[in-house]
Coordinates of N, CA and C in Angstrom, one line a residue:
M1 N 1.1 -1.0 0.1 CA 0.1 -0.6 0.2 C 0.7 1.5 0.1
L2 N 2.0 0.7 0.4 CA 2.8 2.1 0.5 C 3.5 2.8 -0.4
T3 N 3.8 1.7 -1.1 CA 4.3 1.5 -2.7 C 3.0 2.5 -3.5
Q4 N 2.6 1.5 -3.4 CA 1.3 2.1 -4.5 C 1.4 3.8 -4.1
T5 N 0.9 4.1 -3.2 CA 0.0 5.7 -2.7 C 2.7 6.7 -3.4
I6 N 3.2 5.3 -2.9 CA 4.3 6.8 -3.4 C 4.2 7.3 -5.5
L7 N 4.4 5.4 -5.7 CA 4.1 5.9 -7.0 C 2.7 6.1 -7.2
Q8 N 1.4 6.1 -7.6 CA 0.4 7.8 -7.1 C 1.0 8.9 -7.0
S9 N 2.4 8.8 -6.0 CA 2.4 10.4 -6.5 C 2.8 11.8 -6.6
L10 N 4.0 9.3 -7.1 CA 4.8 10.3 -8.7 C 4.7 10.8 -9.8
V11 N 3.2 10.1 -10.3 CA 3.1 10.1 -11.2 C 2.0 11.6 -11.0
I12 N 1.0 11.8 -10.3 CA 0.4 13.2 -10.1 C 1.7 14.1 -10.0
K13 N 2.5 13.7 -9.6 CA 3.3 14.8 -10.0 C 4.2 15.0 -11.2
H14 N 4.7 14.3 -11.8 CA 4.8 14.3 -13.5 C 3.9 14.8 -14.7
L15 N 2.3 14.7 -13.7 CA 1.7 15.3 -15.4 C 0.9 16.4 -15.6
D16 N 1.4 16.6 -16.5 CA 1.2 18.5 -17.7 C -0.4 18.0 -16.7
K17 N -0.9 19.1 -16.3 CA -2.6 20.0 -16.0 C -2.8 19.8 -17.4
K18 N -3.0 19.5 -18.9 CA -4.5 19.1 -19.8 C -4.5 17.3 -19.7
T19 N -3.0 17.2 -19.4 CA -2.3 14.9 -19.3 C -3.6 14.6 -18.4
Y20 N -3.9 15.8 -17.5 CA -3.8 15.4 -16.1 C -5.5 14.9 -16.0
Q21 N -6.1 16.1 -16.9 CA -7.2 16.3 -16.6 C -7.8 15.4 -17.7
K22 N -7.5 14.6 -18.8 CA -7.3 13.9 -19.7 C -7.6 12.8 -18.6
F23 N -7.1 12.2 -17.9 CA -6.7 11.7 -17.3 C -8.2 11.2 -16.1
I24 N -8.2 12.2 -15.1 CA -9.4 12.0 -14.1 C -10.3 11.9 -15.5
L25 N -10.8 12.4 -17.3 CA -12.5 12.6 -17.3 C -11.9 11.2 -17.9
L26 N -11.3 10.5 -18.3 CA -11.1 9.3 -19.0 C -11.2 8.0 -17.0
M27 N -10.5 8.5 -16.5 CA -11.3 7.7 -15.1 C -13.1 7.9 -14.9
F28 N -13.5 8.6 -14.4 CA -14.5 9.4 -14.6 C -15.4 8.1 -15.9
L29 N -15.1 8.5 -16.7 CA -15.8 7.5 -18.0 C -15.7 6.5 -17.6
M30 N -14.2 6.1 -16.7 CA -15.0 4.3 -16.7 C -15.4 3.6 -15.7
F31 N -15.3 4.5 -14.6 CA -16.0 4.1 -13.0 C -16.8 4.6 -12.7
S32 N -17.4 5.4 -12.8 CA -18.6 6.1 -13.5 C -20.5 6.9 -14.1
V33 N -19.4 6.6 -15.4 CA -19.8 6.2 -16.6 C -20.3 5.0 -17.1
L34 N -19.1 4.6 -17.2 CA -19.9 3.2 -17.8 C -20.2 1.8 -17.5
P35 N -20.7 2.6 -16.6 CA -21.7 0.9 -15.1 C -21.9 1.3 -15.5
Y36 N -23.3 2.6 -16.2 CA -24.2 1.9 -16.4 C -25.2 1.7 -18.0
L37 N -24.1 1.4 -18.7 CA -24.0 1.3 -19.9 C -24.0 -0.1 -20.6
K38 N -25.4 -0.2 -20.9 CA -25.8 -2.4 -21.2 C -24.2 -2.4 -21.5
N39 N -24.1 -4.3 -19.9 CA -23.2 -5.7 -20.7 C -21.5 -5.2 -20.3
I40 N -21.3 -3.5 -19.7 CA -19.8 -3.2 -20.1 C -19.9 -2.2 -18.4
T41 N -18.7 -3.6 -17.6 CA -18.8 -3.8 -16.1 C -17.3 -3.0 -16.0
V42 N -16.8 -2.6 -15.6 CA -15.2 -1.7 -15.2 C -14.6 -2.9 -13.9
V43 N -15.7 -2.2 -12.7 CA -14.9 -3.0 -11.3 C -16.3 -4.0 -11.1
T44 N -16.7 -4.4 -10.2 CA -17.6 -5.3 -9.8 C -17.6 -4.7 -8.4
N45 N -16.8 -4.5 -7.4 CA -17.1 -4.3 -6.4 C -17.1 -2.2 -6.0
N46 N -17.7 -1.3 -6.1 CA -17.8 0.3 -5.5 C -16.5 1.0 -4.3
N47 N -16.7 -0.8 -3.9 CA -15.4 -0.2 -2.2 C -13.8 -0.7 -2.9
S48 N -13.3 -1.4 -3.9 CA -12.7 -1.4 -4.7 C -11.6 -1.0 -4.2
V49 N -10.1 -1.5 -4.8 CA -8.8 -0.3 -4.4 C -9.0 0.7 -5.7
F50 N -9.5 -0.2 -7.2 CA -9.2 1.4 -8.0 C -10.0 1.8 -7.6
N51 N -11.7 2.4 -7.0 CA -12.7 3.7 -6.6 C -11.3 4.5 -6.1
L52 N -10.3 3.4 -5.0 CA -9.4 4.3 -4.2 C -8.8 5.2 -4.7
V53 N -8.1 4.3 -5.9 CA -7.2 4.8 -6.8 C -7.5 6.3 -7.4
Y54 N -9.2 6.0 -8.1 CA -9.8 7.4 -8.6 C -10.4 8.9 -7.5
I55 N -10.2 7.6 -6.3 CA -10.6 9.3 -5.0 C -9.2 9.9 -5.3
Y56 N -8.2 9.2 -5.2 CA -6.1 9.4 -4.4 C -6.3 10.6 -6.0
F57 N -7.0 10.3 -6.8 CA -6.3 11.1 -8.0 C -7.1 12.3 -8.0
I58 N -8.7 12.2 -8.4 CA -9.2 13.8 -7.6 C -8.5 14.6 -7.1
G59 N -8.5 14.0 -6.1 CA -7.8 15.1 -4.3 C -6.5 15.7 -4.9
G60 N -6.1 14.3 -5.7 CA -4.6 14.7 -6.3 C -4.2 16.3 -7.3
Y61 N -5.7 15.9 -8.0 CA -6.0 17.4 -9.0 C -5.9 18.3 -8.3
L62 N -7.8 18.4 -7.4 CA -7.7 19.1 -6.6 C -6.4 19.6 -5.5
R63 N -5.6 19.5 -4.9 CA -4.6 19.6 -4.5 C -3.5 20.3 -5.1
K64 N -2.6 19.6 -6.1 CA -1.8 20.1 -7.4 C -2.1 21.7 -7.5
Y65 N -3.8 21.8 -8.0 CA -4.5 22.9 -8.6 C -4.8 23.5 -8.1
S66 N -5.1 23.5 -6.3 CA -5.8 23.9 -6.2 C -6.6 26.0 -5.7
S67 N -5.6 26.4 -6.9 CA -5.2 27.6 -6.8 C -6.6 28.2 -8.0
D68 N -6.9 27.1 -8.7 CA -8.2 27.1 -10.2 C -9.8 26.5 -9.4
F69 N -10.0 26.2 -7.6 CA -10.3 26.5 -7.2 C -10.8 26.6 -5.5
S70 N -10.9 29.1 -6.1 CA -10.1 29.1 -5.0 C -11.6 30.1 -4.7
R71 N -11.8 30.7 -3.2 CA -13.3 31.2 -2.8 C -13.9 31.6 -3.4
D72 N -13.7 33.0 -4.0 CA -14.6 33.3 -4.8 C -15.8 32.6 -6.3
K73 N -15.4 31.0 -6.4 CA -15.9 30.5 -7.0 C -16.6 29.7 -6.4
M74 N -17.1 30.4 -4.7 CA -17.9 29.5 -4.2 C -19.9 29.1 -4.7
K75 N -19.9 30.3 -4.9 CA -21.4 30.6 -4.9 C -22.0 28.6 -6.5
Y76 N -20.7 28.6 -7.0 CA -20.4 28.0 -8.6 C -20.3 26.5 -7.9
Y77 N -19.6 26.2 -6.4 CA -19.9 25.2 -6.7 C -20.9 25.0 -5.8
V78 N -21.7 26.1 -4.6 CA -22.5 25.7 -4.1 C -23.7 25.4 -4.7
M79 N -24.5 25.2 -6.4 CA -24.8 25.6 -7.4 C -25.2 24.3 -7.8
L80 N -23.6 23.8 -7.9 CA -23.6 23.2 -9.2 C -23.6 21.8 -7.7
F81 N -23.0 21.6 -6.8 CA -23.6 20.4 -5.4 C -25.4 20.3 -5.7
I82 N -25.9 21.7 -5.1 CA -27.4 21.9 -5.3 C -28.1 20.5 -6.5
G83 N -27.7 21.7 -7.5 CA -27.9 20.6 -9.2 C -27.9 18.4 -9.4
S84 N -27.1 18.4 -8.0 CA -26.1 17.2 -9.1 C -27.4 16.6 -7.5
L85 N -27.7 17.3 -5.9 CA -28.1 16.3 -5.8 C -29.7 16.8 -6.2
L86 N -30.3 17.4 -6.3 CA -31.9 18.1 -7.3 C -32.4 16.7 -7.9
L87 N -30.7 16.3 -9.3 CA -30.2 15.4 -9.8 C -30.8 14.3 -9.8
M88 N -30.4 13.7 -8.3 CA -30.1 13.3 -8.1 C -31.8 12.2 -7.4
L89 N -32.6 13.8 -7.1 CA -33.8 13.2 -6.7 C -34.9 13.5 -7.3
V90 N -34.3 14.2 -8.3 CA -35.7 13.5 -9.7 C -35.1 12.2 -10.5
S91 N -33.9 12.0 -10.1 CA -33.6 10.4 -11.3 C -34.7 8.8 -9.9
I92 N -35.0 9.3 -8.1 CA -35.9 8.4 -8.1 C -37.3 8.3 -8.7
F93 N -37.5 9.7 -8.7 CA -39.1 9.9 -9.3 C -38.7 9.8 -10.0
F94 N -38.8 8.9 -11.5 CA -38.6 8.7 -12.8 C -38.4 7.8 -13.3
L95 N -37.3 6.8 -12.5 CA -36.8 5.2 -12.0 C -37.5 4.8 -11.6
D96 N -38.6 4.9 -10.7 CA -39.5 4.7 -9.7 C -41.0 4.5 -10.6
I97 N -40.5 5.1 -11.7 CA -42.4 4.7 -12.8 C -41.7 3.8 -13.0
I98 N -40.6 4.0 -14.3 CA -40.4 3.7 -15.4 C -40.2 2.5 -15.1
K99 N -38.3 2.4 -14.1 CA -38.0 1.3 -13.2 C -38.3 0.8 -12.3
P100 N -39.7 0.4 -11.1 CA -39.4 0.6 -10.0 C -38.2 0.0 -9.6
K101 N -37.3 -1.3 -9.1 CA -37.1 -2.4 -8.7 C -35.6 -1.7 -9.2
S102 N -35.2 -0.4 -10.1 CA -33.7 0.4 -9.8 C -34.2 1.5 -9.3
W103 N -34.9 2.3 -8.9 CA -34.7 3.9 -8.6 C -33.2 4.0 -8.3
F104 N -33.2 3.8 -7.1 CA -32.0 4.0 -6.5 C -30.3 4.0 -7.4
I105 N -30.6 3.5 -8.4 CA -29.3 3.8 -8.9 C -28.3 4.0 -8.9
F106 N -29.1 5.4 -8.9 CA -28.0 7.2 -9.5 C -28.1 7.1 -7.6
L107 N -27.7 6.6 -7.2 CA -27.3 6.9 -4.9 C -26.5 6.0 -5.4
T108 N -25.2 5.4 -5.7 CA -24.7 4.5 -5.5 C -23.3 5.1 -5.6
T109 N -22.6 4.0 -5.2 CA -21.1 5.1 -5.5 C -20.5 5.1 -5.9
S110 N -20.8 4.2 -7.4 CA -20.0 4.7 -8.6 C -20.9 5.4 -9.6
S111 N -21.9 6.8 -8.8 CA -22.9 7.1 -9.7 C -22.2 8.4 -10.0
P112 N -22.4 8.8 -11.6 CA -21.7 10.2 -12.1 C -22.3 11.4 -11.6
L113 N -23.3 11.5 -10.6 CA -24.1 12.3 -9.7 C -23.8 11.7 -9.0
E114 N -23.3 11.1 -7.9 CA -22.7 10.6 -6.4 C -21.6 11.8 -7.1
A115 N -20.4 11.0 -7.3 CA -19.0 11.9 -8.1 C -19.4 13.6 -7.8
L116 N -19.8 13.9 -8.5 CA -19.8 15.5 -8.8 C -20.3 16.0 -7.8
A117 N -21.3 15.5 -7.4 CA -21.8 16.4 -5.8 C -20.8 15.7 -4.3
G118 N -19.6 14.8 -4.1 CA -19.0 14.6 -3.5 C -17.9 15.8 -3.8
V119 N -17.3 15.5 -5.3 CA -16.0 16.4 -5.2 C -16.9 18.0 -5.0
F120 N -17.8 18.6 -5.6 CA -18.9 19.4 -4.8 C -18.7 21.0 -3.3
L121 N -19.0 19.4 -3.6 CA -19.1 19.5 -1.6 C -16.8 19.8 -0.9
F122 N -17.1 18.3 -1.4 CA -15.9 18.8 -0.7 C -14.4 20.4 -1.3
L123 N -15.2 19.9 -2.6 CA -14.9 21.9 -3.0 C -15.0 23.4 -2.1
I124 N -16.5 22.6 -1.2 CA -17.0 24.0 -0.2 C -16.4 23.8 1.1
A125 N -16.4 23.2 1.5 CA -15.6 22.3 2.7 C -14.7 23.4 2.4
K126 N -13.8 23.2 1.9 CA -12.4 23.3 1.6 C -11.8 24.9 1.0
N127 N -12.9 25.5 1.0 CA -13.3 27.4 0.8 C -13.8 27.5 2.1
V128 N -14.7 27.0 3.1 CA -15.0 27.7 4.2 C -13.8 27.9 5.4
T129 N -14.6 28.8 6.3 CA -13.0 29.3 6.7 C -13.5 29.0 8.2
I130 N -13.8 27.9 8.9 CA -14.2 27.3 9.8 C -13.0 27.1 11.5
S131 N -12.4 28.1 12.3 CA -12.3 27.9 14.1 C -12.3 26.7 14.7
Y132 N -10.4 26.9 15.0 CA -10.3 25.4 15.3 C -11.6 25.3 16.4
N133 N -11.5 23.7 17.1 CA -12.2 23.1 17.7 C -11.6 22.1 17.4
G134 N -11.2 22.1 18.9 CA -10.9 20.7 19.1 C -11.1 19.2 19.3
V135 N -12.9 19.8 19.4 CA -13.1 18.1 19.2 C -14.3 16.8 18.4
I136 N -14.1 18.4 17.2 CA -14.5 18.0 16.1 C -13.1 17.8 15.1
N137 N -11.9 18.6 15.6 CA -10.7 17.8 14.8 C -10.4 16.4 15.7
K138 N -10.8 16.0 16.4 CA -10.4 14.5 16.9 C -11.7 13.4 16.4
I139 N -12.8 14.1 16.3 CA -13.6 12.9 15.2 C -12.7 13.2 14.1
A140 N -12.4 14.3 13.4 CA -12.5 14.0 11.9 C -11.1 13.4 12.3
A141 N -10.7 13.1 12.6 CA -9.1 12.1 12.8 C -9.6 11.2 12.8
S142 N -10.3 10.5 13.0 CA -10.6 9.4 13.1 C -11.9 7.9 11.8
T143 N -12.0 9.4 11.0 CA -13.2 9.2 9.7 C -12.3 8.2 9.4
F144 N -11.1 8.1 8.7 CA -10.6 7.4 7.6 C -10.7 5.6 8.4
A145 N -10.6 6.0 9.8 CA -11.0 4.4 10.2 C -12.4 3.8 10.1
V146 N -12.7 5.0 9.8 CA -14.5 4.6 10.1 C -14.7 3.8 8.8
Y147 N -14.2 4.5 7.6 CA -14.3 3.8 6.3 C -13.6 2.8 6.2
L148 N -12.2 2.7 6.4 CA -11.9 1.3 6.6 C -12.4 0.4 7.4
I149 N -12.9 0.2 9.3 CA -13.5 -0.8 9.6 C -14.9 -0.7 8.5
H150 N -16.0 -0.1 8.0 CA -17.5 -0.3 7.9 C -17.0 -0.7 6.3
C151 N -16.2 -0.8 5.6 CA -15.5 -1.5 4.3 C -14.7 -2.7 4.2
Q152 N -14.5 -3.1 5.7 CA -13.1 -3.9 5.4 C -14.3 -5.0 4.8
A153 N -13.3 -6.3 3.5 CA -13.9 -6.4 3.3 C -14.2 -8.0 3.8
I154 N -13.4 -8.8 5.2 CA -13.9 -9.4 6.5 C -15.8 -9.3 6.3
F155 N -15.9 -7.9 7.8 CA -16.7 -8.0 8.2 C -18.5 -7.0 6.7
F156 N -17.3 -7.0 5.8 CA -18.9 -6.1 4.6 C -20.0 -6.9 4.8
P157 N -19.8 -7.8 4.8 CA -21.8 -8.9 4.4 C -22.0 -8.7 5.6
I158 N -21.1 -9.4 6.7 CA -21.3 -8.3 8.0 C -22.9 -8.4 8.7
L159 N -22.0 -6.8 8.2 CA -23.1 -6.0 8.7 C -23.5 -5.7 7.2
W160 N -24.0 -5.0 6.6 CA -24.8 -5.1 5.4 C -24.8 -6.1 4.9
G161 N -25.1 -7.4 5.2 CA -26.2 -8.1 5.1 C -27.1 -9.1 5.7
K162 N -26.3 -9.0 7.6 CA -27.1 -9.4 8.1 C -27.2 -8.9 10.0
I163 N -26.4 -8.5 10.6 CA -27.3 -6.5 10.9 C -27.7 -5.8 10.1
V164 N -27.0 -4.8 9.1 CA -28.1 -3.8 8.3 C -29.3 -4.3 7.8
R165 N -28.8 -5.3 7.0 CA -30.0 -5.7 6.1 C -30.2 -4.9 5.3
A166 N -30.0 -4.1 4.2 CA -30.7 -3.4 4.0 C -31.1 -3.3 2.1
E167 N -30.8 -4.2 2.0 CA -31.7 -4.7 0.9 C -33.0 -4.5 1.2
Q168 N -33.2 -5.6 2.7 CA -35.1 -5.6 3.2 C -35.9 -3.7 3.3
W169 N -35.3 -3.4 3.1 CA -34.8 -1.8 4.1 C -35.1 -0.5 2.2
Q170 N -34.7 -1.4 1.3 CA -34.9 -0.7 0.1 C -35.7 0.2 -0.5
F171 N -37.2 -0.3 -0.9 CA -38.2 0.0 -1.3 C -39.2 0.5 0.2
M172 N -38.4 -0.2 1.2 CA -39.9 0.8 2.3 C -40.0 2.2 2.0
P173 N -41.9 3.1 2.3 CA -41.5 4.7 2.2 C -40.2 5.3 3.4
Y174 N -39.6 5.1 4.3 CA -39.3 5.7 5.7 C -37.6 4.8 5.1
T175 N -37.0 4.6 4.5 CA -35.7 4.1 3.8 C -34.8 5.1 4.3
V176 N -35.2 6.2 3.7 CA -34.3 7.0 4.0 C -33.7 8.4 5.1
G177 N -35.5 7.9 6.3 CA -35.0 7.8 7.5 C -34.3 7.1 8.4
Y178 N -34.4 5.2 7.9 CA -33.6 4.5 8.2 C -32.2 4.8 8.1
E179 N -32.0 5.1 6.2 CA -30.4 4.8 6.3 C -29.6 5.5 7.1
L180 N -30.1 8.1 7.0 CA -29.7 8.0 8.3 C -29.8 7.6 8.5
L181 N -30.3 7.0 9.9 CA -30.0 6.6 11.3 C -28.6 5.6 11.4
I182 N -28.7 4.5 9.9 CA -28.5 3.5 10.4 C -26.6 4.2 10.0
A183 N -26.2 5.4 9.4 CA -25.3 5.7 9.0 C -24.9 6.8 11.0
C184 N -25.7 7.5 10.6 CA -24.9 7.9 12.0 C -24.4 7.1 13.1
I185 N -25.0 5.9 13.2 CA -25.0 4.9 14.5 C -24.0 3.9 14.0
I186 N -23.5 4.3 12.3 CA -21.8 3.0 12.1 C -21.1 3.8 12.6
Y187 N -20.9 5.4 12.2 CA -20.4 5.9 11.8 C -19.8 6.3 13.5
C188 N -20.6 6.3 14.2 CA -20.3 6.9 15.7 C -19.5 4.9 16.6
V189 N -20.3 4.3 16.1 CA -19.4 3.4 16.5 C -18.2 3.1 16.3
A190 N -18.2 2.7 14.7 CA -16.9 2.9 13.7 C -16.2 4.0 15.1
T191 N -15.9 5.3 15.2 CA -15.1 6.6 15.7 C -15.3 5.7 17.0
L192 N -16.4 5.2 17.6 CA -15.6 5.2 19.1 C -14.8 3.1 19.2
V193 N -15.0 2.7 18.4 CA -13.7 2.0 17.6 C -12.1 2.2 17.9
D194 N -12.5 3.6 17.5 CA -11.3 4.2 16.9 C -10.5 5.0 17.8
F195 N -11.3 5.3 18.8 CA -10.5 6.2 19.9 C -9.8 4.9 21.5
I196 N -10.9 3.8 21.4 CA -10.2 2.0 21.8 C -8.9 1.8 21.5
R197 N -9.2 1.9 20.2 CA -7.8 1.1 19.2 C -6.6 2.7 19.6
I198 N -6.8 3.9 19.5 CA -6.0 4.6 20.0 C -5.9 4.7 21.8
Y199 N -6.9 4.6 22.6 CA -6.0 4.2 23.0 C -5.4 3.1 23.8
I200 N -5.7 2.3 23.7 CA -4.7 1.1 23.9 C -3.3 1.1 23.3
V201 N -3.3 1.7 22.2 CA -1.3 1.5 21.1 C -0.8 2.9 22.8
K202 N -2.3 3.8 22.9 CA -1.2 4.6 23.4 C -0.4 3.6 25.3
L203 N -1.6 3.3 25.3 CA -1.1 2.8 26.7 C 0.1 1.4 27.0
Y204 N -0.3 1.1 25.8 CA 1.0 -0.1 25.2 C 2.4 0.6 25.5
S205 N 2.5 2.2 24.2 CA 3.4 3.0 24.4 C 4.0 2.6 25.6
N206 N 3.4 3.2 26.8 CA 3.0 3.8 28.0 C 4.0 3.0 29.0
I207 N 3.6 2.0 28.6 CA 4.0 0.6 28.9 C 5.5 0.6 28.9
R208 N 5.3 -0.2 27.8 CA 7.5 -0.1 26.9 C 7.7 1.2 27.1
V209 N 7.9 2.5 27.1 CA 8.8 3.8 28.0 C 9.1 2.9 29.3
K210 N 7.9 2.1 30.1 CA 8.1 2.6 31.4 C 9.0 1.5 31.6
L211 N 8.7 0.1 31.1 CA 9.6 -1.2 30.7 C 11.5 -0.2 30.5
N212 N 11.0 -0.1 29.6 CA 12.6 0.2 29.0 C 13.6 1.2 30.4
N213 N 13.6 2.2 30.3 CA 13.5 2.9 31.3 C 13.7 2.2 33.4

């Protein structure tokens, strides 16, 4: 994983702007457009390492050319973010009429609308000035751990298939409320698990220091 990250960083460093844009567009087509075309599948798992690489390169572009995404364009980020959300909502109503059992297809992690909404939401957050808050920073530090825990290959089928059992709720009228509740619970529990991990690691480090002294 470390070697992969280093290689990705080197690629980002040496790509010129136009080539990088073409590369991002190619990945967008592969991971967010092609899956919606009949009989074309790029990856079978939306949580695969390929998607992580996709996200990594998008983040790398936003960082490398951060001056292109300044705060004075905030209104456009907000408009495009809201527009992406509205299109997702509209897709629910239309697909529910045309293809009832597929009303959620533009709400998946491979959705082009979700990809765009994610980028614009990131740009909004990037350009918002927030004063330092220790509690928020401490919780935010465990965000990556939350991602790893709830998408872990071994635990994934247990969490979503046996505990959450998401499929049986997806056609219920209150499914959105249920999903929001589950998301909050998973985030809180996974954050707590990471806090416990951090505490155990610190405790172990302190014991080693005392024993060595």
